[in-house]
Amino acid sequence: KADGLAAGKGVAVCKTRGEAIHAIKRAMVERAFGEAGRRIVIEERLVGQEVSILAVVDGRTIVTLEASQDHKAAYDGDTGPNTGGMGAYSPAPFATPELLDEIIQRVLVPTVHTLRKRGTEFRGVLYAGIMLTAQGPKVLEFNVRFGDPEAQPVLMRLKTDLFGLLMAAAEGRLAGLPELEWDPRAAVCVVMASQGYPGGYEKGRAIRGLERAARLPDTKVFHAGTARHGDQIVTDGGRVLGVTPPGADIAAAT
Ligand code: GLY
């Protein structure tokens, strides 16, 4: 992967040596990601299901949110390249309570504790991207924010007041909060992307049907790459909309 920031597009998951060499040339010789690819990082290819564990942290107490899964392959039938996220769903069927406990004990607690020991009392949302491999859970990435598009289905299911939760984190009061309340239904966010994304794409295309979607019960259409031109909403980015309906289970929500 490109060592610098490449808007979630600098990663190549290679199956063969030839694919790896091609990816290295693309980043370092062709500079497909600009300066971000001047240095690259080569890591073990991990095989498994990916889960995103988001936790609200007040420096000491860690409150995990319901797990979600991010879907990175573009195009129908997953035939496209890896992207910054084509959708997400929650709950994540692979994230059993036992597994979540293992991730809390082996990943989140040591991370928050070590940050504290180093003088960084972390307050905010800690995002651990975890690959569930045959050798156990392995960390792919950390972020210090809600995931996109994981936040959409997770927050659609959160019944506890988000503001109160974040204030409690900021003020170091998480230990005193009651358990979070969740909508037991599943939620799925499907990202509508511009044609061509994650490669080149056109902006400024009119988006129709938003009013109709807004009338669907419990469904939210989150805007990402959109802009207002007069009274029209138009595309203004690669990931344009996150359509997020609930359902009794993931299949129904989809
Ligand atoms: N979905 C990955 C991220 O937000 O970084």
PDB file of C-alpha atoms and ligand atoms in Angstrom, residues 52 70 72 84-85 127 141 143 145-150 239, ligand 1:
ATOM      1  CA  SER A  52     -15.096  -2.958  12.368  1.00  0.00           C
ATOM      2  CA  ASP A  70     -17.475  -2.737   5.849  1.00  0.00           C
ATOM      3  CA  LYS A  72     -14.793  -2.706   0.113  1.00  0.00           C
ATOM      4  CA  GLY A  84     -12.734   3.081   0.738  1.00  0.00           C
ATOM      5  CA  GLY A  85     -16.080   1.360   1.365  1.00  0.00           C
ATOM      6  CA  TYR A 127     -12.018   2.368  15.482  1.00  0.00           C
ATOM      7  CA  GLU A 141      -6.042  -0.457  10.960  1.00  0.00           C
ATOM      8  CA  ASN A 143      -8.825   5.211  13.149  1.00  0.00           C
ATOM      9  CA  ARG A 145     -13.187   8.604  14.310  1.00  0.00           C
ATOM     10  CA  PHE A 146     -16.365   6.858  13.292  1.00  0.00           C
ATOM     11  CA  GLY A 147     -15.886   4.666  10.235  1.00  0.00           C
ATOM     12  CA  ASP A 148     -17.420   5.613   6.940  1.00  0.00           C
ATOM     13  CA  PRO A 149     -19.689   3.877   5.937  1.00  0.00           C
ATOM     14  CA  GLU A 150     -19.842   1.832   9.188  1.00  0.00           C
ATOM     15  CA  ARG A 239     -19.028   7.916  -2.940  1.00  0.00           C
TER      16      ARG A 239
HETATM   17  N1  GLY B   1     -14.537   2.196   6.435  1.00  0.00           N
HETATM   18  C1  GLY B   1     -13.199   2.477   6.687  1.00  0.00           C
HETATM   19  C2  GLY B   1     -12.923   3.772   7.278  1.00  0.00           C
HETATM   20  O1  GLY B   1     -13.790   4.540   7.627  1.00  0.00           O
HETATM   21  O2  GLY B   1     -11.769   4.084   7.376  1.00  0.00           O
END
